[in-house]
Amino acid sequence: MEITPSASDMDEAPGVVQGQNAKVNTDYRRGKRFKKLARILGSTAVQQSMRRFLKHTLGVVACLLLAHIGMFVLMFIQLNAQE
């Protein structure tokens, strides 16, 4: 008596192999994209732009902080003047 795989078992086997190959292929492409992106982001031109953006952002935050403190002091003085 010979045991033969059922039709459903035979249908699933190639799909599993193809799924694994697709996953490996996808991971390989993802790795290539990551390496390319890391290389681009590591370039000196991008680093300079990022540093300039950081400095400008910190400058804007400092200006906002000073404006908020100034307005708080002004409101505090106005409220004390009303009493």
XYZ file of C-alpha atoms in Angstrom:
83
model
C 0.000 0.000 0.000
C 1.570 3.285 -1.166
C 0.839 6.586 0.518
C 0.555 9.465 -1.905
C 0.245 13.077 -0.859
C -3.167 14.592 -1.314
C -3.796 17.289 -3.880
C -4.048 19.961 -1.207
C -0.625 18.995 0.206
C 0.942 19.241 -3.224
C -0.667 22.639 -3.843
C 0.626 24.099 -0.585
C 4.254 23.017 -0.896
C 5.229 25.193 -3.882
C 3.385 28.144 -2.371
C 5.326 27.865 0.856
C 8.616 27.767 -1.026
C 7.573 30.703 -3.186
C 6.467 32.613 -0.088
C 9.822 32.047 1.569
C 11.671 33.112 -1.583
C 9.505 36.224 -1.829
C 10.273 37.082 1.794
C 14.014 36.662 1.264
C 13.803 38.709 -1.934
C 11.810 41.414 -0.165
C 14.293 41.524 2.735
C 17.162 41.773 0.260
C 15.514 44.703 -1.541
C 14.691 46.354 1.780
C 18.324 46.010 2.813
C 19.506 47.522 -0.457
C 17.125 50.467 -0.036
C 18.277 50.958 3.546
C 21.954 50.942 2.558
C 21.297 53.450 -0.217
C 19.307 55.705 2.134
C 21.980 55.455 4.830
C 24.650 56.377 2.282
C 22.628 59.388 1.103
C 21.837 60.568 4.654
C 25.466 60.153 5.648
C 26.737 62.498 2.943
C 28.284 65.809 3.987
C 25.737 67.923 2.101
C 22.828 66.292 3.909
C 24.615 66.529 7.260
C 25.188 70.262 6.741
C 21.536 70.763 5.843
C 20.433 68.817 8.904
C 22.728 70.859 11.175
C 21.411 74.128 9.679
C 17.824 72.928 10.137
C 18.571 72.012 13.762
C 20.122 75.415 14.459
C 17.182 77.249 12.888
C 14.708 75.098 14.790
C 16.464 75.769 18.090
C 16.520 79.485 17.237
C 12.774 79.521 16.614
C 12.126 77.629 19.863
C 14.312 80.115 21.770
C 12.432 83.053 20.201
C 9.094 81.523 21.149
C 10.303 80.926 24.695
C 11.436 84.535 25.016
C 8.132 85.779 23.581
C 6.139 83.657 26.055
C 8.241 84.831 28.995
C 7.903 88.446 27.843
C 4.133 88.163 27.544
C 3.910 86.502 30.961
C 5.909 89.321 32.557
C 3.774 91.930 30.760
C 0.528 90.273 31.906
C 1.889 89.978 35.460
C 2.776 93.680 35.532
C -0.633 94.663 34.099
C -2.484 92.528 36.673
C -0.484 93.993 39.553
C -1.148 97.523 38.235
C -4.929 96.913 38.370
C -4.890 96.097 42.079
